[in-house]
Every structure is written in C-alpha cells, then in structure tokens.
mmCIF file of C-alpha atoms in Angstrom:
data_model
loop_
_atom_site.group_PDB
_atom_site.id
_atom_site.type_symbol
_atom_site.label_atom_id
_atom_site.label_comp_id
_atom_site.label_asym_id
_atom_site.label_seq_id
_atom_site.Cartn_x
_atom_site.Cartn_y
_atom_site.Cartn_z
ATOM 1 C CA UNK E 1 21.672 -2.137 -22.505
ATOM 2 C CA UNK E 2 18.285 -1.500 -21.674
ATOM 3 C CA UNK E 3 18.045 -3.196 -18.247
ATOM 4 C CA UNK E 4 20.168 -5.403 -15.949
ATOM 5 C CA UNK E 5 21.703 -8.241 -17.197
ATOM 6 C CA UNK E 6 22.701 -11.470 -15.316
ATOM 7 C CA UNK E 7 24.055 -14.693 -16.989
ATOM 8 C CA UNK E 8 23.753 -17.402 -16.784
ATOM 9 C CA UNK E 9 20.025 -17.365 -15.914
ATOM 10 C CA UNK E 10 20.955 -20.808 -14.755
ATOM 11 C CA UNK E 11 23.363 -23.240 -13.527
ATOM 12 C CA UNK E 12 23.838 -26.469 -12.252
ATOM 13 C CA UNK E 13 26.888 -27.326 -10.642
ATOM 14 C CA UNK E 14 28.197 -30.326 -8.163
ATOM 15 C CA UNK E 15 28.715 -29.731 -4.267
ATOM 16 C CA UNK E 16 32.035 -28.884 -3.998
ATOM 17 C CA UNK E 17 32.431 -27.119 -7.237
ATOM 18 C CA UNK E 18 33.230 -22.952 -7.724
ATOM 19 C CA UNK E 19 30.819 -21.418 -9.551
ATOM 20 C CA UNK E 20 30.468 -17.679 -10.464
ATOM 21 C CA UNK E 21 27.716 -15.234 -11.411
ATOM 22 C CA UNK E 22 27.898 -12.375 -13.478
ATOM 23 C CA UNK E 23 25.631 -8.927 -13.523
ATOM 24 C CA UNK E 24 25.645 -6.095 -16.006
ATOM 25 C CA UNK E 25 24.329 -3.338 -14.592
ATOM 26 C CA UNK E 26 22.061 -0.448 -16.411
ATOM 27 C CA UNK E 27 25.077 1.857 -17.663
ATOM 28 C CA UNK E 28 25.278 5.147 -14.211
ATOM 29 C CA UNK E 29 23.990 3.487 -11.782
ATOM 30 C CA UNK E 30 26.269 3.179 -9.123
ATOM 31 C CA UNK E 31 24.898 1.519 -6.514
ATOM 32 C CA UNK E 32 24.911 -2.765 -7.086
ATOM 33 C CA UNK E 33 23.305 -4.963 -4.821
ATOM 34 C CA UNK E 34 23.109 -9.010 -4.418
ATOM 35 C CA UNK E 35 20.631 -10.873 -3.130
ATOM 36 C CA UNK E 36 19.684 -14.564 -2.595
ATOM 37 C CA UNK E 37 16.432 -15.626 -3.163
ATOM 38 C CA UNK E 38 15.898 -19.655 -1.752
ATOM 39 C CA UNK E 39 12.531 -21.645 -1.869
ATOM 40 C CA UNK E 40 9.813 -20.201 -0.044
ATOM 41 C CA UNK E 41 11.878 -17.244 1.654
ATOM 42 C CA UNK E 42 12.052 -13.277 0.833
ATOM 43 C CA UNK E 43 15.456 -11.741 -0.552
ATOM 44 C CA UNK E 44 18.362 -11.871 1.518
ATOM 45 C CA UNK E 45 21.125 -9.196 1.009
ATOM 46 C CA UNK E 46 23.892 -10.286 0.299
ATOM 47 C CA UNK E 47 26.396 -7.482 -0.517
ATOM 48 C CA UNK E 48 26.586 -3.702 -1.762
ATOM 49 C CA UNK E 49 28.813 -1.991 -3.843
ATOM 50 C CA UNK E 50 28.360 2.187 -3.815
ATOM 51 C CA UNK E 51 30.761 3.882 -6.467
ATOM 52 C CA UNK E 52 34.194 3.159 -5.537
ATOM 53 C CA UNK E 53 33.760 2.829 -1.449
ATOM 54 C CA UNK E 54 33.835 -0.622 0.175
ATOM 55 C CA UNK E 55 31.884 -2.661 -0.145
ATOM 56 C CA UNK E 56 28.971 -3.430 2.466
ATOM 57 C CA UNK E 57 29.683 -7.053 2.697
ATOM 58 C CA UNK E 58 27.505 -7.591 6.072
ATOM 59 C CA UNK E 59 25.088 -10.296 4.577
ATOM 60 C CA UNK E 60 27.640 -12.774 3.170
ATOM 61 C CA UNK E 61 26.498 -16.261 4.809
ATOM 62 C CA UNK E 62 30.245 -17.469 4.577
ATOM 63 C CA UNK E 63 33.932 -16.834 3.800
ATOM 64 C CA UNK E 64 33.009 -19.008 0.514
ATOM 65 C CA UNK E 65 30.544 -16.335 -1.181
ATOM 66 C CA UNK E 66 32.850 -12.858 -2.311
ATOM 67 C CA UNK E 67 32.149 -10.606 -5.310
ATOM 68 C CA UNK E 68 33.778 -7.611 -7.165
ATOM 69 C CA UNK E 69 33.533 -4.520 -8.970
ATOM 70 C CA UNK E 70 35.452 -2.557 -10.740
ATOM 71 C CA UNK E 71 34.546 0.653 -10.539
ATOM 72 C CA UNK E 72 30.465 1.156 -11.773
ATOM 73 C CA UNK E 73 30.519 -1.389 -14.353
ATOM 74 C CA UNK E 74 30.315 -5.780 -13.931
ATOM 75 C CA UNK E 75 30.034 -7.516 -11.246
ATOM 76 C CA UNK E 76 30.980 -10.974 -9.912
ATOM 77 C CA UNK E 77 29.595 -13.069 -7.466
ATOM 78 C CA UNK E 78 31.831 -15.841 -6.683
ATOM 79 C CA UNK E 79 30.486 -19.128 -4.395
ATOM 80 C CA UNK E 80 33.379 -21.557 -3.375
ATOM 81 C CA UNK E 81 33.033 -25.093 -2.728
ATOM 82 C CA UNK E 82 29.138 -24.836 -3.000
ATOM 83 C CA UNK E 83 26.818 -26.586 -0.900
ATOM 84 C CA UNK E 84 23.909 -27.774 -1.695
ATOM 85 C CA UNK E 85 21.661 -25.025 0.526
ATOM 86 C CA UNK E 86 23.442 -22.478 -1.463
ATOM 87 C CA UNK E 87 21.053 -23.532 -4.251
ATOM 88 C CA UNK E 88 18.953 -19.949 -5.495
ATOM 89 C CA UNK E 89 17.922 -17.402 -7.568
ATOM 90 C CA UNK E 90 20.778 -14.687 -6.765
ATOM 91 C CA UNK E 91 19.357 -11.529 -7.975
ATOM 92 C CA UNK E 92 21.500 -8.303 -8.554
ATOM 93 C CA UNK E 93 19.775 -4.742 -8.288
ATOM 94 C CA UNK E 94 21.097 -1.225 -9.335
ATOM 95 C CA UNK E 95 20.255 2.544 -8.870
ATOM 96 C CA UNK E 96 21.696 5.685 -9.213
ATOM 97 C CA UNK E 97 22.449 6.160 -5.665
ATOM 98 C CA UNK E 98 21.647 3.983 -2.109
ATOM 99 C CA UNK E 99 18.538 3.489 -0.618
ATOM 100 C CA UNK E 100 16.537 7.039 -2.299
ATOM 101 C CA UNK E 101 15.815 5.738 -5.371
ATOM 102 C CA UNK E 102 14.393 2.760 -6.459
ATOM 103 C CA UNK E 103 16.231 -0.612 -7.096
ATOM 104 C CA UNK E 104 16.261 -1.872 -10.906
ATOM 105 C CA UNK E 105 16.523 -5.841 -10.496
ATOM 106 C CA UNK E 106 18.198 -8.183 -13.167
ATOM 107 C CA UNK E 107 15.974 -11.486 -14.459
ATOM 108 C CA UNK E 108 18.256 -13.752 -11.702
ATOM 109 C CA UNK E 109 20.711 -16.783 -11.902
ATOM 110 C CA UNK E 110 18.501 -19.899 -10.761
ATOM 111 C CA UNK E 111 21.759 -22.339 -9.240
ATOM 112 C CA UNK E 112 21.357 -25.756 -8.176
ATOM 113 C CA UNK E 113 23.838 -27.393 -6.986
ATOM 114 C CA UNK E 114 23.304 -31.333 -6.792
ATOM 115 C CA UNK I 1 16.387 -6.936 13.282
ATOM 116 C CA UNK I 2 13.572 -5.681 11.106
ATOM 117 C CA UNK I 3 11.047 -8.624 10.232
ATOM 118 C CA UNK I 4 8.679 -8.059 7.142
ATOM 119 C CA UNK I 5 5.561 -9.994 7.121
ATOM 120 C CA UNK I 6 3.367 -10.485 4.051
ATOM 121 C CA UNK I 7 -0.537 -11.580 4.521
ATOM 122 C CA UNK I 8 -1.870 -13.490 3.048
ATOM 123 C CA UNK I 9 0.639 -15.965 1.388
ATOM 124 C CA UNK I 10 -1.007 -16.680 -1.049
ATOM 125 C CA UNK I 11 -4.819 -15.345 -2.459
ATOM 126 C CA UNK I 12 -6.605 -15.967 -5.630
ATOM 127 C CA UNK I 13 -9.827 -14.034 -7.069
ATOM 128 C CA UNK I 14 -12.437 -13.637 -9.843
ATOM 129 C CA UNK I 15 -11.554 -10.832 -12.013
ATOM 130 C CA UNK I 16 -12.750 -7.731 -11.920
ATOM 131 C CA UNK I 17 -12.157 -7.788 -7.847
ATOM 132 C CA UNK I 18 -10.878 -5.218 -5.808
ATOM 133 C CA UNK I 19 -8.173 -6.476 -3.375
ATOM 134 C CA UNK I 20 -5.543 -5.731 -0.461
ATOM 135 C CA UNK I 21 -2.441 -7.153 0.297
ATOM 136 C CA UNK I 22 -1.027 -6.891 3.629
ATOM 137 C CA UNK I 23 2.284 -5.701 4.776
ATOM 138 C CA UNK I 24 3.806 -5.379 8.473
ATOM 139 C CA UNK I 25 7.543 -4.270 9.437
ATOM 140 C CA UNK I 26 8.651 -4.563 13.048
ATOM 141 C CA UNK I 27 10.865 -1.558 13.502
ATOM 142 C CA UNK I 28 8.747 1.860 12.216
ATOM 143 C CA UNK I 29 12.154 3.480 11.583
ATOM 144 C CA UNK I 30 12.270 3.036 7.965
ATOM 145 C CA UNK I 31 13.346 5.054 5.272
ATOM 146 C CA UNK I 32 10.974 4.170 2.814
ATOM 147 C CA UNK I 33 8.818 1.062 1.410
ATOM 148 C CA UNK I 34 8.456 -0.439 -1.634
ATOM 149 C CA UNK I 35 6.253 -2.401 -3.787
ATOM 150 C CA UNK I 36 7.717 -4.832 -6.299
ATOM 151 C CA UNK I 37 5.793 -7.470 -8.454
ATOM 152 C CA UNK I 38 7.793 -10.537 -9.334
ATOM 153 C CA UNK I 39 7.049 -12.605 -12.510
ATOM 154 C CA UNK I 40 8.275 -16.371 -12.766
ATOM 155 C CA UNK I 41 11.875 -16.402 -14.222
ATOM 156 C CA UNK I 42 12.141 -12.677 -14.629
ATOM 157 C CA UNK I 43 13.396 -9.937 -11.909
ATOM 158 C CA UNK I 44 11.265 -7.692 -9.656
ATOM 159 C CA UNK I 45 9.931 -4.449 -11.214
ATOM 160 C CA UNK I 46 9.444 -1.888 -9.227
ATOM 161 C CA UNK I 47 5.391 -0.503 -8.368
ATOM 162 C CA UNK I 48 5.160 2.151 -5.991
ATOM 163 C CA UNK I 49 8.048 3.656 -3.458
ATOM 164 C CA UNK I 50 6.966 5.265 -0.554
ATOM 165 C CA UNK I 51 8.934 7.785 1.317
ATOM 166 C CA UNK I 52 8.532 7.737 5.327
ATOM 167 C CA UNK I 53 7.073 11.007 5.018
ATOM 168 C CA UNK I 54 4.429 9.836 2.650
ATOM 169 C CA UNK I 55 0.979 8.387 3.651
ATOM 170 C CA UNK I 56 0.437 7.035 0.120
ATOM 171 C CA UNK I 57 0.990 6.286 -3.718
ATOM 172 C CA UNK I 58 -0.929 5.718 -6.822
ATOM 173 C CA UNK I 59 -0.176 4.305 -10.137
ATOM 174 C CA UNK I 60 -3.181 3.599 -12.226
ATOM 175 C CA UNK I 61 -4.963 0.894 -10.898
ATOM 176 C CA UNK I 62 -2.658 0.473 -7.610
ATOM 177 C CA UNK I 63 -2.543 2.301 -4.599
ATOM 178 C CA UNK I 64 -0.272 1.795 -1.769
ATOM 179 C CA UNK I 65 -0.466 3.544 1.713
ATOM 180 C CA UNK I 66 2.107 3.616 5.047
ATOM 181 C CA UNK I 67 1.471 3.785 8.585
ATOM 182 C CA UNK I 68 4.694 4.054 10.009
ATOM 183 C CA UNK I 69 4.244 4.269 13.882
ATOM 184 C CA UNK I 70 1.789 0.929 13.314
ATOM 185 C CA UNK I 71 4.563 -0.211 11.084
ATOM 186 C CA UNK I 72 1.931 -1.495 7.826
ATOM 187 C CA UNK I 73 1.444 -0.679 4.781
ATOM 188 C CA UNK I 74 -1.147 -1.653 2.225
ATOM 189 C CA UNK I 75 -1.199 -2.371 -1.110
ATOM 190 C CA UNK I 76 -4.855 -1.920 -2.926
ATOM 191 C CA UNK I 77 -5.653 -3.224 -6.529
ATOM 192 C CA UNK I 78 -8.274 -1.865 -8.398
ATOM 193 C CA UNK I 79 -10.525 -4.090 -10.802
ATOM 194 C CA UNK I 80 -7.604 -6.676 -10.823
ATOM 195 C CA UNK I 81 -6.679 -8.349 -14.265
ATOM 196 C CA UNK I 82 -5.168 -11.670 -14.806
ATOM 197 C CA UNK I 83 -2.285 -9.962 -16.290
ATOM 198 C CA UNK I 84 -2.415 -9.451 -12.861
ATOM 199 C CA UNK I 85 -1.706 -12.330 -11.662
ATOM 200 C CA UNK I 86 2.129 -12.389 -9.817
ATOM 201 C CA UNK I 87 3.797 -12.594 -6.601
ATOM 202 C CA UNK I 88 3.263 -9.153 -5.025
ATOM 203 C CA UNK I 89 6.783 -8.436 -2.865
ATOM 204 C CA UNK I 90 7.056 -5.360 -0.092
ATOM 205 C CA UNK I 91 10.188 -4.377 1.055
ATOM 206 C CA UNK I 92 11.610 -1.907 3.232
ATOM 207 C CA UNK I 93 14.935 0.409 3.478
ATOM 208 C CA UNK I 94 16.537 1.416 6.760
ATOM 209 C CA UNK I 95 18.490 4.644 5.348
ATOM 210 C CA UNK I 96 19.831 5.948 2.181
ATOM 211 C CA UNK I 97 22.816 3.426 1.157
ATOM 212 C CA UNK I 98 21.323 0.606 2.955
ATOM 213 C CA UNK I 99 19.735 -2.688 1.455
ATOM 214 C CA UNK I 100 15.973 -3.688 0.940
ATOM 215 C CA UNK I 101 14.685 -5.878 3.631
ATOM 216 C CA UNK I 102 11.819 -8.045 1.970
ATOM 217 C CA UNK I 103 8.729 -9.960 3.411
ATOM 218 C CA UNK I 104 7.912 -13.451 1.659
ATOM 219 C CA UNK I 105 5.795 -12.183 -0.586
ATOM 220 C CA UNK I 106 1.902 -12.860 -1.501
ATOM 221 C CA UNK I 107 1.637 -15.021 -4.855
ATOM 222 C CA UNK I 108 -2.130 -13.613 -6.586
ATOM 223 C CA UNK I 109 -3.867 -15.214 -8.706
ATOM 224 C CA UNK I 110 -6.452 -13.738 -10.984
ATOM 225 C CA UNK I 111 -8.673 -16.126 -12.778
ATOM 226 C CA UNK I 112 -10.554 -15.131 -16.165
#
C-alpha cells in the first residue's frame, strides 16, 4: 500500500475485555513503532520492533499490553483485560531504519473502553 | 528523562500572519528533532527533521531552526493559510534506533 495502515480506526470495548490492534506497515521499512496517544498528552512509546532483533519493549505501562511481529511485515498490539485509562489513539510509525530517518505514522486506532 | 515542552498550547491568527511555535527539550543530547503536523482522525506527517548538527530547515513556507546547548527549537510559518490550521507536534530522538519523545503539541488555528 501506499502508507501505513491501522484497523480498526476505532473500537469500543468493555473494561475487562481483550482487544487487539493491527498495523500494516509501508512494504521495507523495518523499523515499527507504537505509541499511545491519551487526551491532552504527547505520544508515549510504547514498543519497537527493528528487523528481526528484540524488541525494545521499555514503554509498555503493564504486563497486559504485548505486541508482535513477524519478521518486517504486520503487527499486533494486544491490551488484556482493558481498563478504562487505557482508552487512546495508539498510533504505529515505520521507517527504513531507527531513529535516522523519519517516522511514517498510520491514521491511529481511537479505543474506548467503557 | 527528557521533557518536551510546546508553547503556546494553543494559538489562533488572521491569515496571512507570520508565526512561531515554541519548542524546549531538557537534555541537549539529542540526535535529531522533528516537526510533525497532526490532522483530526488522521496520523502525523512528517515537516522538517533536523539533524543535531544542523542549525536549520526549510520547506516552502516553513522553517525550523535548533539550538541544541539551549535545548529549543523553533518552528516559523510563513504567510500562514487556513489549510494551515492543525496541531503542530515537535519531537525529539535520543540516538539512531531509539523512539521519538514528543511535547503536547500546539493546536493553530488560522481563520479566513
């Protein structure tokens, strides 16, 4: 595709419910980042994925937020037994490589959770 | 921890004005800055990208500098538009391989 993808571009879900996010990155880029964007506050990283390395998973808020890639292609962000402050925009952002080159952002999943 | 501030919050102008939004980082080592304009229900594009080496970019009507031992950078808007008219986000990078670290933003509003 032409850009990053995300789906769904929203979601409302129950507290207590699972609830996972999906991004498509732009086709070579190997770096894929998360972020969370909540009401009123900048980005917050959530995790990185470079090529086939670990992942950076330093900005997770808790053991109930994971995600995967396989290889340079999708991603999933999964969110366990949400709460309602993990309602967001989570935003996912690729580039051909970390940190030199610019970041190429999807449109965002808006989640509420009630 | 770095700390990106954004001032003002919020700003809104004739068009046809020329304006500056405000950026401040707490720790100078960075490894570069961007610019990134956010539209309601769609992702951040990218404006300018400034390397810690640079003092400044320009894209048309937009010109960004960096002062990195004050830790601020600028963001300048030429004749602004109200296609203009977006929140304005500045973020900053640590090293190559590392994630953006982003301010709140300044939401600009252009009137006709």
């Amino acid at each position: 595709g032409a850009g990053v993808s995300q789906s769904p571009s929203n979601k409302v879900t129950e507290k207590g419910k699972d609830v996972e996010l999906r991004c498509d990155p732009i086709s070579g880029h190997t770096a894929l980042y998360w972020y969370r964007q909540r009401l009123g506050q900048g980005l917050e990283f959530l995790i990185y994925f470079q090529g086939n390395s670990a992942p950076d998973k330093s900005g997770l808020p808790s053991d109930r937020f994971s995600a995967e890639r396989t290889g340079e292609s999708v991603s999933t962000l999964t969110i366990q037994r949400t709460q309602q402050e993990d309602s967001a925009v989570y935003l996912c952002a690729g580039g051909p490589s970390g940190g030199t080159d610019t970041q190429y952002f999807g449109p965002g999943t808006r989640l509420t959770v009630l | 921890k770095q700390e990106v501030t954004q001032i003002p919050a919020a700003l809104s102008v004739p068009e046809g004005e020329n304006l500056v939004l405000n950026c401040s980082f707490t720790d100078s080592a960075i490894y570069n800055l961007q610019w990134f304009r956010q539209d309601p229900g769609k992702g951040l594009t990218s404006l300018l990208l400034i390397q810690s080496s640079q003092r400044e970019q320009t894209s048309g009507r937009l010109n960004a500098s960096l002062d990195k031992s004050s830790g601020r950078s600028t963001l300048y808007i030429a004749a602004s538009q109200p296609g203009d008219s977006a929140t304005y986000l500045c973020a900053v990078s640590i090293g190559s391989g590392y994630a953006l670290n982003f301010g709140k933003g300044t939401s600009l509003l252009v009137t006709p």
